[in-house]
Amino acid sequence: QNIVSESDWDDFMAALKRPLPVSFRITGSHRDASDLREYMKKVHFPALQGFDIDGEVINPPNPIEWYPNQLAWQFDCSRTALRKSPKVKAFHSFLMSETNVGNISRQEVVSMIPVMFLDVKPSHYLILFTYRCAAPGSKTAQLLEAIHNVGENYDSETLADGLVVANDSNYERSQMLVHQAKRLQSPCLLVTNHDGQEFPRVFLTDRHSTEGATVLQFDRILCDVPCSGDGTMRKNKTIWRTWTHANGNGLHRLQKQILQRGCELLKIGGRIVYSTCTFNPIENEATSIFCLTVFGNTGALRLVDVSADLPQLTRRSGLTTWKVMDKSGAMFDTFDSENESHRTTLAPTFFPPKNVDELGLNNCMRVYPYMQNGGGFFVAVIEKVASIGTMDNYSIPKEERVSRSSEKVFLDSQTTTDTTAAETPAKSDELKAENTNEPILNENLKRPSNEEQR
């Protein structure tokens, strides 16, 4: 597959067998973030200088070079050392107490990457799709920090204009997400519990406007989709025993559906980041380029070249060629070469398309464990530059909207459920929903003013 070059293979395997270091972020939207960083360096780091525990050399945490303002750190220390050494225990207690009050967030290094490429502004509306996330809340907290981060003009009494919608498909995890986000005390968060591929349309209204209701679309979307997880081998040892190529093949359809729904919910001019923690090109590159053509307008969505962003982040470009394995272990280069008997088990979207060189897959990013002493990760940055003919021009006339406002709200039936059916783009005259009970929100009620807050 050439996922890792032959020259890097030994480093790759050696990194996978080492435990992950501890990593954490200082909450950058807090006014005293720099003070906390300097306190940590002055008070705790001297005690961690060059000593060993049972042969394990302990050194102070190192800043993550590509993360701004030295607000993210990595501490290469085992759990055994944390338990045995009073010096390390003191630092661990500091991390725990600051985490509980929202000044620090524990987060794996590669998990910090997707939000950094969203280019979030305080006025943006964002939605995060998570599914079976191992640590609910870390990316949500990072998005909230970005919404509230106004640099030197920080004012704790001024609310950001933006909104973060954090959606998780699992109810219990959604509750955990609320619990984790409480530490940041942000009024700009809305937690929802839907399957990402079936996230409903929400309509915004303005009671002072003569216009009809408009569909809510987002400036930025993060699709952190379910994946086979082989990039997490350093922390999830069971992957070594349970991984099979069939895992990725089975998840490909769901990944396409979630990304497709994200593209529909994205504003024209908006940006969506698709991320996984797997090395599998069927779950990565194949899913990313699917959304470029599924809507019929091949120029409406494009993969963005972000190679100049975060130059200190070591990465590799996306793959343009890969093979696909069926249940018997046979390998195929193209869908056309597949045996007729296997056509029901392998989808055409598993394979690189014929025009793969024109789609910009080199703009995707692959991060390997030996590069940043972290996990494996894949990131694709996608922009919508034109209408894809779904929700981009959808609205409800005012007279119809008034009649709906008293009705019970439930899920819109026009969500994406089958990408095979969605490969033919919907016509504009087919966009009227059969179910007329979409959620309707009043924009004037979205948040009290600063005066009302005080």
Short mmCIF file of C-alpha atoms in Angstrom, two decimals:
data_model
loop_
_atom_site.label_atom_id
_atom_site.label_comp_id
_atom_site.label_asym_id
_atom_site.label_seq_id
_atom_site.Cartn_x
_atom_site.Cartn_y
_atom_site.Cartn_z
CA GLN A 1 0.00 0.00 0.00
CA ASN A 2 2.99 2.31 0.48
CA ILE A 3 1.24 3.94 3.43
CA VAL A 4 4.66 4.22 5.06
CA SER A 5 7.87 4.32 3.05
CA GLU A 6 10.33 1.48 3.43
CA SER A 7 12.92 3.83 4.93
CA ASP A 8 10.48 4.90 7.68
CA TRP A 9 9.05 1.47 8.44
CA ASP A 10 11.32 0.63 11.39
CA ASP A 11 10.69 4.03 13.02
CA PHE A 12 6.97 3.61 12.40
CA MET A 13 6.77 0.20 14.08
CA ALA A 14 9.01 1.22 16.98
CA ALA A 15 6.80 4.25 17.69
CA LEU A 16 3.64 2.13 17.67
CA LYS A 17 5.07 -0.08 20.41
CA ARG A 18 5.88 2.81 22.77
CA PRO A 19 3.23 4.17 25.18
CA LEU A 20 1.82 7.61 24.48
CA PRO A 21 3.20 10.54 26.46
CA VAL A 22 0.91 12.74 28.55
CA SER A 23 -0.26 15.84 26.67
CA PHE A 24 -2.37 18.83 27.66
CA ARG A 25 -3.45 22.31 26.60
CA ILE A 26 -3.70 25.52 28.61
CA THR A 27 -7.06 27.18 27.92
CA GLY A 28 -5.99 29.92 25.53
CA SER A 29 -9.16 32.01 25.79
CA HIS A 30 -8.54 32.75 29.48
CA ARG A 31 -6.92 36.07 30.23
CA ASP A 32 -4.42 34.52 32.62
CA ALA A 33 -3.31 31.71 30.27
CA SER A 34 0.22 33.09 29.93
CA ASP A 35 0.47 33.57 33.71
CA LEU A 36 -0.47 29.94 34.29
CA ARG A 37 2.09 28.81 31.72
CA GLU A 38 4.87 30.80 33.39
CA TYR A 39 3.83 29.60 36.85
CA MET A 40 4.01 26.00 35.67
CA LYS A 41 7.48 26.51 34.20
CA LYS A 42 8.78 28.34 37.27
CA VAL A 43 7.28 26.26 40.07
CA HIS A 44 6.95 22.71 38.74
CA PHE A 45 9.52 22.24 36.00
CA PRO A 46 12.66 22.69 38.17
CA ALA A 47 11.58 19.70 40.27
CA LEU A 48 11.37 17.55 37.13
CA GLN A 49 14.92 18.18 35.93
CA GLY A 50 16.88 15.06 35.03
CA PHE A 51 16.18 12.26 37.49
CA ASP A 52 15.27 8.65 36.86
CA ILE A 53 12.84 6.12 38.31
CA ASP A 54 13.80 2.48 37.85
CA GLY A 55 15.97 3.45 34.91
CA GLU A 56 13.34 5.71 33.31
CA VAL A 57 14.75 9.21 32.81
CA ILE A 58 12.20 11.92 33.63
CA ASN A 59 12.46 15.34 32.00
CA PRO A 60 10.18 18.39 32.16
CA PRO A 61 7.35 18.67 29.63
CA ASN A 62 8.19 20.07 26.20
CA PRO A 63 6.04 22.61 24.36
CA ILE A 64 4.38 21.36 21.19
CA GLU A 65 6.21 23.45 18.61
CA TRP A 66 3.39 23.92 16.13
CA TYR A 67 0.79 24.96 18.74
CA PRO A 68 0.62 28.77 19.25
CA ASN A 69 2.04 30.60 22.27
CA GLN A 70 3.41 27.50 24.03
CA LEU A 71 -0.07 26.63 25.27
CA ALA A 72 0.17 22.90 24.48
CA TRP A 73 2.66 20.57 26.17
CA GLN A 74 3.83 16.98 26.07
CA PHE A 75 5.18 15.07 29.10
CA ASP A 76 6.93 11.79 28.33
CA CYS A 77 6.29 10.00 31.61
CA SER A 78 4.82 6.58 32.29
CA ARG A 79 2.00 5.86 34.72
CA THR A 80 4.45 3.92 36.87
CA ALA A 81 6.58 7.02 37.31
CA LEU A 82 3.50 9.07 38.16
CA ARG A 83 2.70 6.68 41.00
CA LYS A 84 6.21 6.22 42.36
CA SER A 85 7.74 9.69 42.42
CA PRO A 86 6.53 12.42 44.83
CA LYS A 87 8.00 15.06 42.48
CA VAL A 88 5.97 13.85 39.54
CA LYS A 89 2.91 13.33 41.74
CA ALA A 90 2.95 17.02 42.68
CA PHE A 91 2.92 18.04 39.03
CA HIS A 92 0.19 15.51 38.30
CA SER A 93 -1.93 16.97 41.11
CA PHE A 94 -1.41 20.44 39.62
CA LEU A 95 -2.62 19.21 36.24
CA MET A 96 -5.68 17.56 37.76
CA SER A 97 -6.73 20.58 39.81
CA GLU A 98 -6.30 23.01 36.90
CA THR A 99 -8.21 20.63 34.64
CA ASN A 100 -11.13 20.53 37.07
CA VAL A 101 -11.49 24.33 37.02
CA GLY A 102 -11.15 24.60 33.24
CA ASN A 103 -7.68 26.12 32.98
CA ILE A 104 -6.16 23.00 31.41
CA SER A 105 -7.57 20.34 29.08
CA ARG A 106 -6.03 16.88 28.74
CA GLN A 107 -5.94 16.01 25.06
CA GLU A 108 -3.87 13.82 22.77
CA VAL A 109 -1.53 15.81 20.53
CA VAL A 110 -2.90 14.65 17.16
CA SER A 111 -6.44 15.31 18.38
CA MET A 112 -5.56 19.02 18.55
CA ILE A 113 -4.74 19.20 14.84
CA PRO A 114 -8.18 19.34 13.13
CA VAL A 115 -9.41 22.44 14.97
CA MET A 116 -6.20 24.27 14.09
CA PHE A 117 -7.07 23.99 10.38
CA LEU A 118 -10.67 25.18 10.74
CA ASP A 119 -9.59 28.84 10.93
CA VAL A 120 -12.29 29.68 13.49
CA LYS A 121 -13.41 33.28 14.06
CA PRO A 122 -15.42 34.51 17.10
CA SER A 123 -18.45 35.22 14.90
CA HIS A 124 -18.61 31.75 13.35
CA TYR A 125 -21.35 29.18 13.75
CA LEU A 126 -19.73 25.75 14.09
CA ILE A 127 -20.91 22.18 14.40
CA LEU A 128 -18.86 19.19 15.55
CA PHE A 129 -19.91 15.65 14.65
CA THR A 130 -18.42 12.99 16.93
CA TYR A 131 -19.16 9.29 17.06
CA ARG A 132 -17.91 6.82 19.67
CA CYS A 133 -15.33 9.39 20.71
CA ALA A 134 -12.92 7.98 23.30
CA ALA A 135 -12.64 11.30 25.17
CA PRO A 136 -15.81 13.36 24.65
CA GLY A 137 -15.33 17.09 25.07
CA SER A 138 -11.68 17.72 24.16
CA LYS A 139 -12.34 19.04 20.64
CA THR A 140 -15.49 20.80 21.84
CA ALA A 141 -13.43 22.63 24.46
CA GLN A 142 -10.87 23.55 21.81
CA LEU A 143 -13.63 24.95 19.56
CA LEU A 144 -15.08 26.97 22.43
CA GLU A 145 -11.65 28.40 23.15
CA ALA A 146 -11.37 29.45 19.51
CA ILE A 147 -14.80 31.13 19.61
CA HIS A 148 -13.84 33.12 22.71
CA ASN A 149 -10.29 33.89 21.64
CA VAL A 150 -10.20 37.56 20.63
CA GLY A 151 -6.52 38.07 21.41
CA GLU A 152 -5.50 41.11 23.40
CA ASN A 153 -9.07 42.45 23.33
CA TYR A 154 -10.27 39.72 25.67
CA ASP A 155 -13.14 40.84 27.92
CA SER A 156 -14.76 38.32 30.23
CA GLU A 157 -18.05 40.28 30.18
CA THR A 158 -18.35 40.31 26.39
CA LEU A 159 -19.93 37.31 24.74
CA ALA A 160 -18.77 35.95 21.42
CA ASP A 161 -21.21 36.22 18.53
CA GLY A 162 -20.53 32.66 17.46
CA LEU A 163 -22.03 29.33 18.44
CA VAL A 164 -20.65 25.81 18.84
CA VAL A 165 -23.08 22.93 18.26
CA ALA A 166 -21.54 19.70 19.56
CA ASN A 167 -23.37 16.63 18.28
CA ASP A 168 -22.70 13.09 19.46
CA SER A 169 -24.64 10.07 18.30
CA ASN A 170 -24.49 8.44 21.74
CA TYR A 171 -26.75 9.76 24.51
CA GLU A 172 -24.44 8.88 27.41
CA ARG A 173 -21.48 10.45 25.65
CA SER A 174 -23.54 13.56 25.00
CA GLN A 175 -24.12 13.84 28.74
CA MET A 176 -20.41 13.42 29.37
CA LEU A 177 -19.73 16.12 26.79
CA VAL A 178 -21.97 18.53 28.71
CA HIS A 179 -20.17 17.67 31.93
CA GLN A 180 -16.74 18.27 30.39
CA ALA A 181 -17.76 21.55 28.75
CA LYS A 182 -19.14 22.98 32.00
CA ARG A 183 -15.59 23.69 33.08
CA LEU A 184 -15.32 26.43 30.45
CA GLN A 185 -18.59 28.11 31.51
CA SER A 186 -19.41 29.20 27.97
CA PRO A 187 -22.95 30.24 26.94
CA CYS A 188 -22.00 29.65 23.30
CA LEU A 189 -22.46 25.87 23.40
CA LEU A 190 -25.40 23.75 22.28
CA VAL A 191 -25.14 19.96 22.73
CA THR A 192 -27.30 17.74 20.52
CA ASN A 193 -27.81 13.99 20.27
CA HIS A 194 -28.44 12.82 16.70
CA ASP A 195 -26.85 10.44 14.24
CA GLY A 196 -24.57 12.76 12.29
CA GLN A 197 -25.75 11.51 8.92
CA GLU A 198 -29.35 12.35 9.92
CA PHE A 199 -28.81 15.72 11.57
CA PRO A 200 -32.05 17.68 10.95
CA ARG A 201 -32.54 20.95 9.20
CA VAL A 202 -33.05 23.85 11.62
CA PHE A 203 -34.71 27.05 10.45
CA LEU A 204 -33.96 30.56 11.71
CA THR A 205 -36.61 33.25 11.82
CA ASP A 206 -36.63 36.95 12.64
CA ARG A 207 -39.98 38.21 13.88
CA HIS A 208 -39.16 41.72 12.65
CA SER A 209 -38.37 40.54 9.14
CA THR A 210 -40.77 40.24 6.22
CA GLU A 211 -38.65 37.43 4.82
CA GLY A 212 -39.34 33.75 5.33
CA ALA A 213 -37.40 31.36 7.55
CA THR A 214 -33.93 30.41 6.37
CA VAL A 215 -32.16 27.14 6.96
CA LEU A 216 -29.33 27.20 9.51
CA GLN A 217 -25.98 26.51 7.88
CA PHE A 218 -22.56 26.61 9.48
CA ASP A 219 -19.37 28.54 8.79
CA ARG A 220 -17.18 25.70 10.02
CA ILE A 221 -17.81 21.99 10.45
CA LEU A 222 -15.62 19.31 12.02
CA CYS A 223 -16.46 15.72 11.05
CA ASP A 224 -14.64 13.47 13.51
CA VAL A 225 -16.03 10.25 12.10
CA PRO A 226 -15.99 6.65 13.40
CA CYS A 227 -13.05 4.70 12.02
CA SER A 228 -11.17 1.42 12.43
CA GLY A 229 -8.78 3.19 14.81
CA ASP A 230 -5.44 1.62 13.88
CA GLY A 231 -3.82 5.01 14.49
CA THR A 232 -4.56 4.57 18.21
CA MET A 233 -2.46 1.44 18.69
CA ARG A 234 -0.18 3.18 21.18
CA LYS A 235 -3.00 3.67 23.67
CA ASN A 236 -5.46 0.98 22.54
CA LYS A 237 -3.58 -2.30 22.71
CA THR A 238 -6.60 -4.38 21.70
CA ILE A 239 -6.31 -2.97 18.15
CA TRP A 240 -3.23 -5.17 17.65
CA ARG A 241 -5.42 -8.22 18.23
CA THR A 242 -8.79 -7.20 16.77
CA TRP A 243 -7.91 -5.12 13.69
CA THR A 244 -9.00 -6.42 10.30
CA HIS A 245 -9.29 -4.74 6.91
CA ALA A 246 -13.02 -5.48 6.97
CA ASN A 247 -13.48 -2.88 9.74
CA GLY A 248 -12.64 -0.01 7.42
CA ASN A 249 -14.63 -1.44 4.53
CA GLY A 250 -17.68 -1.68 6.76
CA LEU A 251 -17.39 1.91 8.05
CA HIS A 252 -16.82 3.54 4.66
CA ARG A 253 -20.51 4.02 3.90
CA LEU A 254 -21.27 5.65 7.27
CA GLN A 255 -18.26 7.93 6.89
CA LYS A 256 -19.51 9.04 3.46
CA GLN A 257 -22.97 9.74 4.86
CA ILE A 258 -21.67 11.89 7.72
CA LEU A 259 -19.35 13.87 5.45
CA GLN A 260 -22.10 14.30 2.87
CA ARG A 261 -24.47 15.67 5.52
CA GLY A 262 -21.74 18.00 6.70
CA CYS A 263 -21.29 19.36 3.18
CA GLU A 264 -25.03 20.01 2.95
CA LEU A 265 -25.00 21.91 6.26
CA LEU A 266 -21.98 24.02 5.27
CA LYS A 267 -22.38 27.60 4.07
CA ILE A 268 -21.02 28.60 0.69
CA GLY A 269 -17.55 29.92 1.49
CA GLY A 270 -17.37 27.76 4.61
CA ARG A 271 -14.80 25.15 5.59
CA ILE A 272 -15.20 21.56 6.72
CA VAL A 273 -12.46 19.42 8.26
CA TYR A 274 -12.75 15.65 7.92
CA SER A 275 -10.58 13.64 10.32
CA THR A 276 -9.93 10.05 11.34
CA CYS A 277 -7.43 8.18 13.52
CA THR A 278 -6.67 5.50 10.94
CA PHE A 279 -4.06 4.90 8.23
CA ASN A 280 -6.60 3.23 5.91
CA PRO A 281 -6.97 5.09 2.56
CA ILE A 282 -10.50 3.71 2.08
CA GLU A 283 -11.56 5.57 5.23
CA ASN A 284 -9.38 8.59 4.47
CA GLU A 285 -8.67 9.67 0.90
CA ALA A 286 -11.49 7.63 -0.66
CA THR A 287 -14.10 9.16 1.64
CA SER A 288 -12.68 12.67 1.24
CA ILE A 289 -12.88 12.70 -2.55
CA PHE A 290 -16.33 11.10 -2.57
CA CYS A 291 -17.92 14.37 -1.47
CA LEU A 292 -16.22 16.26 -4.32
CA THR A 293 -18.30 14.46 -6.94
CA VAL A 294 -21.42 13.12 -5.21
CA PHE A 295 -23.38 16.35 -5.73
CA GLY A 296 -22.73 16.45 -9.45
CA ASN A 297 -20.96 19.83 -9.45
CA THR A 298 -17.30 18.88 -9.40
CA GLY A 299 -16.20 22.46 -8.72
CA ALA A 300 -18.49 23.26 -5.78
CA LEU A 301 -16.26 21.55 -3.19
CA ARG A 302 -12.48 21.47 -3.20
CA LEU A 303 -9.64 20.14 -1.08
CA VAL A 304 -7.70 23.07 0.34
CA ASP A 305 -3.92 23.32 0.27
CA VAL A 306 -2.93 24.11 3.87
CA SER A 307 0.71 23.10 3.54
CA ALA A 308 1.81 26.62 4.50
CA ASP A 309 -0.20 26.52 7.74
CA LEU A 310 1.50 25.26 10.90
CA PRO A 311 4.85 24.76 9.12
CA GLN A 312 6.37 23.11 12.21
CA LEU A 313 3.82 20.29 12.07
CA THR A 314 5.51 17.34 10.38
CA ARG A 315 3.14 15.58 7.97
CA ARG A 316 2.89 13.63 4.73
CA SER A 317 0.65 14.32 1.75
CA GLY A 318 -2.40 12.20 0.99
CA LEU A 319 -2.12 9.05 -1.10
CA THR A 320 -3.22 8.95 -4.74
CA THR A 321 -2.93 5.19 -5.27
CA TRP A 322 -3.96 2.28 -3.08
CA LYS A 323 -5.24 -1.28 -3.32
CA VAL A 324 -8.49 -2.70 -1.97
CA MET A 325 -8.77 -6.11 -0.30
CA ASP A 326 -11.87 -8.28 -0.38
CA LYS A 327 -12.98 -10.81 2.23
CA SER A 328 -10.78 -13.53 0.77
CA GLY A 329 -7.66 -11.36 0.96
CA ALA A 330 -7.43 -10.76 -2.79
CA MET A 331 -6.12 -7.31 -3.75
CA PHE A 332 -7.56 -5.09 -6.49
CA ASP A 333 -6.27 -1.86 -8.05
CA THR A 334 -9.55 -0.77 -9.64
CA PHE A 335 -13.20 -1.64 -9.35
CA ASP A 336 -13.25 -2.77 -12.99
CA SER A 337 -10.65 -5.44 -12.25
CA GLU A 338 -12.78 -7.00 -9.55
CA ASN A 339 -14.22 -10.45 -10.03
CA GLU A 340 -17.94 -10.46 -10.74
CA SER A 341 -18.62 -12.61 -7.68
CA HIS A 342 -17.18 -9.95 -5.35
CA ARG A 343 -19.05 -6.92 -6.68
CA THR A 344 -21.48 -7.03 -3.77
CA THR A 345 -18.73 -6.73 -1.15
CA LEU A 346 -16.59 -3.91 -2.57
CA ALA A 347 -17.99 -0.51 -3.51
CA PRO A 348 -16.71 1.61 -6.43
CA THR A 349 -15.97 4.44 -3.97
CA PHE A 350 -13.35 2.24 -2.24
CA PHE A 351 -11.04 2.82 -5.21
CA PRO A 352 -9.17 5.86 -6.55
CA PRO A 353 -11.23 7.43 -9.37
CA LYS A 354 -9.79 7.74 -12.86
CA ASN A 355 -9.32 11.50 -12.44
CA VAL A 356 -7.65 11.14 -9.04
CA ASP A 357 -4.74 13.38 -10.04
CA GLU A 358 -7.15 16.28 -10.66
CA LEU A 359 -8.80 16.17 -7.22
CA GLY A 360 -5.96 17.48 -5.06
CA LEU A 361 -5.45 14.51 -2.75
CA ASN A 362 -1.92 15.74 -2.12
CA ASN A 363 -3.58 18.52 -0.09
CA CYS A 364 -4.73 15.95 2.50
CA MET A 365 -2.53 15.36 5.55
CA ARG A 366 -1.25 12.17 7.10
CA VAL A 367 0.40 12.29 10.52
CA TYR A 368 2.35 9.23 11.66
CA PRO A 369 3.30 8.26 15.25
CA TYR A 370 7.05 8.68 14.77
CA MET A 371 6.70 12.28 13.57
CA GLN A 372 5.38 14.07 16.68
CA ASN A 373 5.69 11.20 19.18
CA GLY A 374 1.90 10.87 19.06
CA GLY A 375 -0.78 8.80 17.39
CA GLY A 376 -1.74 8.34 13.76
CA PHE A 377 -4.15 10.81 12.18
CA PHE A 378 -5.64 11.91 8.87
CA VAL A 379 -7.00 15.38 8.06
CA ALA A 380 -8.67 16.74 4.93
CA VAL A 381 -9.71 20.40 4.67
CA ILE A 382 -12.63 21.02 2.30
CA GLU A 383 -14.18 24.32 1.21
CA LYS A 384 -17.56 24.90 -0.40
CA VAL A 385 -17.10 27.49 -3.15
CA ALA A 386 -20.49 27.14 -4.89
CA SER A 387 -23.98 25.77 -4.32
CA ILE A 388 -24.35 22.00 -4.26
CA GLY A 389 -28.08 22.26 -4.89
CA THR A 390 -29.39 21.06 -1.55
CA MET A 391 -29.90 23.48 1.35
CA ASP A 392 -27.92 26.39 -0.06
CA ASN A 393 -31.01 28.05 -1.52
CA TYR A 394 -33.66 26.59 0.78
CA SER A 395 -36.10 28.80 2.71
CA ILE A 396 -39.71 28.79 3.88
CA PRO A 397 -42.10 31.58 2.84
CA LYS A 398 -43.22 33.71 5.78
CA GLU A 399 -46.91 32.74 5.54
CA GLU A 400 -45.99 29.04 5.63
CA ARG A 401 -43.49 29.60 8.43
CA VAL A 402 -46.15 31.26 10.64
CA SER A 403 -48.44 28.26 10.29
CA ARG A 404 -45.61 25.92 11.29
CA SER A 405 -44.46 27.81 14.37
CA SER A 406 -47.11 26.25 16.63
CA GLU A 407 -46.52 22.69 15.46
CA LYS A 408 -44.60 20.04 17.37
CA VAL A 409 -40.93 19.88 16.38
CA PHE A 410 -39.35 16.61 15.27
CA LEU A 411 -36.65 15.41 12.90
CA ASP A 412 -36.72 16.50 9.30
CA SER A 413 -37.20 13.51 7.01
CA GLN A 414 -34.96 15.04 4.34
CA THR A 415 -31.71 14.00 5.99
CA THR A 416 -29.10 11.89 4.26
CA THR A 417 -29.60 8.18 4.88
CA ASP A 418 -28.23 6.49 1.78
CA THR A 419 -25.32 7.83 -0.21
CA THR A 420 -26.02 5.53 -3.12
CA ALA A 421 -29.35 7.26 -3.65
CA ALA A 422 -27.73 10.66 -3.10
CA GLU A 423 -25.28 10.29 -5.96
CA THR A 424 -27.91 11.90 -8.22
CA PRO A 425 -28.13 15.54 -7.08
CA ALA A 426 -31.55 16.76 -6.03
CA LYS A 427 -33.29 19.30 -8.23
CA SER A 428 -34.34 22.59 -6.69
CA ASP A 429 -38.05 21.83 -7.14
CA GLU A 430 -37.57 18.61 -5.14
CA LEU A 431 -36.21 20.35 -2.07
CA LYS A 432 -39.56 21.02 -0.41
CA ALA A 433 -39.75 18.74 2.61
CA GLU A 434 -42.58 16.27 2.86
CA ASN A 435 -42.34 16.60 6.62
CA THR A 436 -43.25 20.21 7.44
CA ASN A 437 -42.31 20.13 11.10
CA GLU A 438 -38.67 21.23 11.02
CA PRO A 439 -37.24 23.00 14.08
CA ILE A 440 -37.78 26.76 13.84
CA LEU A 441 -35.63 29.12 15.89
CA ASN A 442 -36.07 32.84 16.41
CA GLU A 443 -32.77 34.64 15.85
CA ASN A 444 -33.81 37.34 18.32
CA LEU A 445 -33.92 34.72 21.07
CA LYS A 446 -30.56 33.15 20.47
CA ARG A 447 -28.76 34.95 23.31
CA PRO A 448 -29.48 37.74 25.85
CA SER A 449 -27.58 40.99 25.46
CA ASN A 450 -24.55 41.88 27.57
CA GLU A 451 -26.72 44.27 29.61
CA GLU A 452 -29.18 41.47 30.33
CA GLN A 453 -26.32 39.17 31.27
CA ARG A 454 -25.07 41.68 33.84
#
